[in-house]
Short mmCIF file of C-alpha atoms in Angstrom, two decimals:
data_model
loop_
_atom_site.label_atom_id
_atom_site.label_comp_id
_atom_site.label_asym_id
_atom_site.label_seq_id
_atom_site.Cartn_x
_atom_site.Cartn_y
_atom_site.Cartn_z
CA SER A 224 -39.81 -11.72 23.50
CA HIS A 225 -39.20 -14.51 26.03
CA GLY A 226 -35.43 -14.24 26.03
CA GLY A 227 -34.12 -17.46 24.54
CA LYS A 228 -30.94 -18.90 26.02
CA PRO A 229 -28.68 -21.67 24.71
CA VAL A 230 -28.76 -25.12 26.27
CA SER A 231 -25.63 -27.27 26.10
CA ALA A 232 -25.78 -30.89 25.05
CA HIS A 233 -23.77 -33.65 26.70
CA GLY A 234 -20.40 -33.94 25.01
CA SER A 235 -19.97 -30.93 22.76
CA GLY A 236 -22.12 -28.57 20.80
CA LEU A 237 -25.34 -26.71 21.34
CA GLY A 238 -28.40 -28.73 22.34
CA GLY A 239 -30.92 -26.04 21.47
CA ILE A 240 -32.61 -22.88 22.70
CA LEU A 241 -34.86 -22.49 25.74
CA PHE A 242 -37.47 -19.76 26.13
CA SER A 243 -38.86 -19.27 29.65
CA GLY A 244 -41.80 -17.56 31.28
CA TRP A 245 -44.73 -18.45 29.01
CA SER A 246 -48.12 -18.24 30.72
CA ALA A 247 -50.64 -21.06 30.36
CA SER A 248 -52.83 -18.71 28.31
CA GLU A 249 -49.95 -17.92 25.94
CA ILE A 250 -49.33 -21.63 25.43
CA ALA A 251 -53.05 -22.11 24.76
CA ASP A 252 -52.89 -19.40 22.08
CA LEU A 253 -49.77 -21.02 20.60
CA LEU A 254 -51.53 -24.40 20.33
CA ASP A 255 -54.65 -22.80 18.86
CA GLY A 256 -52.45 -21.22 16.18
CA LEU A 257 -51.54 -24.62 14.73
CA LEU A 258 -53.30 -25.52 11.48
CA LEU A 259 -53.37 -29.30 11.06
CA THR A 260 -54.19 -31.04 7.80
CA GLY A 261 -57.28 -33.19 8.21
CA HIS A 262 -57.96 -32.01 11.76
CA ASN A 263 -60.68 -29.37 12.13
CA PRO A 264 -62.91 -30.61 14.98
CA ASP A 265 -66.34 -29.19 15.79
CA HIS A 266 -65.87 -28.23 19.43
CA SER A 267 -69.47 -27.07 19.89
CA VAL A 268 -70.25 -30.61 21.08
CA PHE A 269 -67.80 -30.41 23.97
CA PRO A 270 -68.25 -28.89 27.44
CA SER A 271 -67.39 -25.17 27.57
CA PRO A 272 -66.99 -24.66 23.80
CA GLU A 273 -66.12 -21.01 24.44
CA LEU A 274 -62.71 -22.21 25.64
CA TYR A 275 -61.91 -23.78 22.27
CA ARG A 276 -60.42 -22.53 19.07
CA PRO A 277 -63.32 -21.94 16.64
CA THR A 278 -63.81 -24.57 13.97
CA SER A 279 -62.25 -23.29 10.74
CA SER A 280 -64.95 -22.26 8.28
CA ASP A 281 -62.79 -22.72 5.18
CA ARG A 282 -62.82 -26.52 5.28
CA PRO A 283 -65.04 -29.37 6.51
CA ALA A 284 -65.05 -30.32 10.16
CA ALA A 285 -62.92 -33.44 10.73
CA ARG A 286 -61.09 -35.02 13.63
CA MET A 287 -58.07 -37.28 13.21
CA LEU A 288 -56.54 -37.00 16.71
CA GLU A 289 -57.68 -38.46 20.00
CA LEU A 290 -58.76 -35.89 22.57
CA ALA A 291 -55.67 -36.25 24.75
CA GLN A 292 -53.53 -35.60 21.65
CA ASP A 293 -55.68 -32.78 20.26
CA PRO A 294 -53.75 -29.50 20.66
CA TYR A 295 -57.03 -27.56 20.66
CA ALA A 296 -58.40 -29.66 23.54
CA VAL A 297 -55.14 -29.18 25.46
CA ALA A 298 -55.38 -25.44 24.79
CA ALA A 299 -58.95 -25.40 26.11
CA TYR A 300 -57.80 -27.22 29.24
CA LEU A 301 -54.98 -24.75 29.89
CA ARG A 302 -57.34 -21.84 29.28
CA TYR A 303 -59.85 -23.31 31.74
CA TRP A 304 -57.13 -23.76 34.35
CA ALA A 305 -55.91 -20.17 33.90
CA GLU A 306 -59.41 -18.67 34.05
CA SER A 307 -60.84 -20.76 36.90
CA ARG A 308 -57.90 -20.88 39.31
CA HIS A 309 -54.89 -18.82 40.28
CA ASP A 310 -52.29 -21.60 40.25
CA ALA A 311 -51.95 -22.19 36.51
CA PRO A 312 -48.30 -23.04 35.76
CA GLU A 313 -45.83 -21.14 33.67
CA PHE A 314 -44.19 -22.99 30.80
CA ASN A 315 -40.78 -23.24 29.22
CA LEU A 316 -40.56 -23.67 25.46
CA ALA A 317 -37.65 -25.63 24.00
CA LEU A 318 -36.32 -25.68 20.44
CA PRO A 319 -33.93 -28.66 20.34
CA TYR A 320 -31.20 -28.79 17.72
CA GLY A 321 -30.22 -31.85 15.76
CA PRO A 322 -27.44 -33.06 13.43
CA LEU A 323 -29.05 -32.24 10.07
CA LYS A 324 -28.30 -28.93 8.39
CA ALA A 325 -31.10 -26.53 7.55
CA GLU A 326 -31.54 -25.84 3.85
CA ALA A 327 -34.04 -23.00 3.60
CA ALA A 328 -36.17 -20.51 5.53
CA PRO A 329 -38.10 -20.43 7.77
CA PHE A 330 -35.89 -22.95 9.58
CA SER A 331 -32.34 -21.71 10.04
CA HIS A 332 -31.23 -23.99 12.89
CA PRO A 333 -29.82 -27.54 12.61
CA MET A 334 -32.80 -29.89 12.53
CA LEU A 335 -33.56 -33.23 14.13
CA ASP A 336 -32.99 -36.69 12.73
CA MET A 337 -36.01 -38.39 14.29
CA ALA A 338 -38.29 -41.06 12.86
CA ILE A 339 -41.82 -40.25 11.75
CA SER A 340 -44.00 -43.30 11.16
CA ALA A 341 -44.87 -43.95 7.53
CA GLY A 342 -48.23 -45.40 8.57
CA THR A 343 -49.49 -42.92 11.16
CA HIS A 344 -47.31 -39.91 10.23
CA ARG A 345 -46.57 -39.42 13.92
CA LEU A 346 -43.29 -38.65 15.60
CA LEU A 347 -41.91 -41.80 17.22
CA ALA A 348 -40.77 -41.59 20.86
CA PRO A 349 -40.45 -37.77 20.91
CA TRP A 350 -39.24 -37.61 24.52
CA ASP A 351 -36.43 -40.11 23.98
CA ARG A 352 -33.46 -38.02 22.96
CA ASP A 353 -29.89 -38.76 23.92
CA GLY A 354 -27.36 -36.00 24.41
CA TYR A 355 -29.52 -33.36 26.08
CA VAL A 356 -29.77 -32.19 29.67
CA GLU A 357 -29.92 -35.21 31.99
CA GLY A 358 -30.02 -37.41 28.87
CA ALA A 359 -33.75 -37.06 28.06
CA MET A 360 -36.07 -34.41 26.68
CA PRO A 361 -38.20 -33.97 29.85
CA PHE A 362 -35.04 -32.59 31.49
CA PHE A 363 -34.19 -30.16 28.70
CA ASP A 364 -34.93 -27.18 30.95
CA GLY A 365 -33.30 -28.76 33.99
CA PRO A 366 -36.10 -29.25 36.56
CA GLY A 367 -34.16 -31.99 38.35
CA ARG A 368 -35.14 -35.62 38.57
CA ASP A 369 -36.90 -35.11 41.92
CA PHE A 370 -39.57 -33.07 40.11
CA VAL A 371 -40.26 -35.43 37.20
CA ASP A 372 -41.71 -38.91 37.71
CA ALA A 373 -40.65 -42.11 35.95
CA ALA A 374 -43.13 -41.46 33.12
CA GLY A 375 -41.67 -38.02 32.43
CA GLN A 376 -44.62 -36.20 34.03
CA ARG A 377 -43.93 -33.04 35.98
CA MET A 378 -45.00 -32.61 39.57
CA ALA A 379 -47.10 -29.73 40.87
CA GLY A 380 -45.23 -26.45 41.17
CA VAL A 381 -42.76 -27.17 38.36
CA PRO A 382 -42.99 -25.18 35.11
CA GLY A 383 -44.50 -27.08 32.22
CA LEU A 384 -42.49 -27.82 29.09
CA VAL A 385 -43.42 -27.40 25.45
CA VAL A 386 -41.00 -28.75 22.85
CA LEU A 387 -41.07 -27.63 19.22
CA TYR A 388 -39.48 -30.43 17.22
CA VAL A 389 -38.48 -29.61 13.65
CA VAL A 390 -37.63 -32.86 11.88
CA HIS A 391 -35.52 -32.63 8.72
CA LYS A 392 -37.23 -33.88 5.57
CA ASP A 393 -34.44 -36.45 5.05
CA ALA A 394 -34.57 -37.75 8.62
CA VAL A 395 -35.08 -41.47 9.22
CA GLY A 396 -34.09 -41.68 12.88
CA SER A 397 -32.73 -45.15 13.62
CA GLY A 398 -34.24 -46.45 10.40
CA ALA A 399 -37.89 -46.69 11.47
CA GLY A 400 -38.98 -43.59 9.55
CA MET A 401 -38.95 -42.44 5.96
CA PRO A 402 -37.89 -39.25 4.14
CA ARG A 403 -40.60 -36.67 3.37
CA LYS A 404 -41.03 -33.84 0.90
CA PHE A 405 -40.95 -31.15 3.58
CA HIS A 406 -39.42 -30.45 6.95
CA THR A 407 -41.90 -31.48 9.63
CA PRO A 408 -42.67 -29.51 12.80
CA ALA A 409 -44.23 -31.32 15.74
CA ILE A 410 -45.21 -30.29 19.25
CA GLY A 411 -44.71 -32.12 22.55
CA ILE A 412 -46.09 -30.83 25.84
CA SER A 413 -45.71 -31.89 29.46
CA ILE A 414 -48.26 -30.29 31.82
CA PRO A 415 -47.47 -30.28 35.54
CA ALA A 416 -49.72 -32.12 37.99
CA GLY A 417 -52.09 -30.25 40.25
CA GLY A 418 -54.58 -28.92 37.74
CA PRO A 419 -58.31 -29.55 37.33
CA PRO A 420 -59.47 -32.82 35.72
CA PHE A 421 -59.03 -32.85 31.95
CA GLN A 422 -62.69 -33.84 31.51
CA VAL A 423 -63.85 -30.31 32.43
CA ALA A 424 -62.70 -29.21 28.97
CA ALA A 425 -63.00 -32.46 27.00
CA ASN A 426 -65.60 -35.14 27.62
CA TYR A 427 -64.23 -38.56 26.72
CA GLU A 428 -67.79 -39.87 26.29
CA ILE A 429 -68.29 -37.77 23.15
CA ASP A 430 -67.09 -39.28 19.89
CA ALA A 431 -68.78 -36.96 17.39
#
């Protein structure tokens, strides 16, 4: 529905697909739709709990991610920005391709060979990808280096970027990862500057 278009990689081949024009609220709904094993936080303890995805009732409440890495907290922040101000950014969503062939539905595109830590089960260095636009993932949708700082953060007025990484089950990256039983999806998001403080949706003082 957002009109995906192909993005060329440096050298030859297709780097992936880019979908443009997502609203901040749509991205919030996308993040809230993720079901994460072992992560079902009770958001009633946070400011403005009405902005959050409800705690799932089919399993115990548990939190395994820090607030800044919690997709539900990020969704609440984007929802607050969209509802409280009129300058919430649009987002682009990228599906980068990799060198490893898909084997079965629902993934029909060539998947990534990126390392996932055996200890933390987290994607290692997700923004560091050679061969894409401008040579790094923050530039996948081509904002230009003048609009992205040295840390890969986007400046005010630039569309945000959400990247859906699908890592092949046999991927080991440069050797720092390990094969898994299943293909592994992961999400990366870069939110432009200029929004309200993150603490309005997530209080760092709370550790419940």
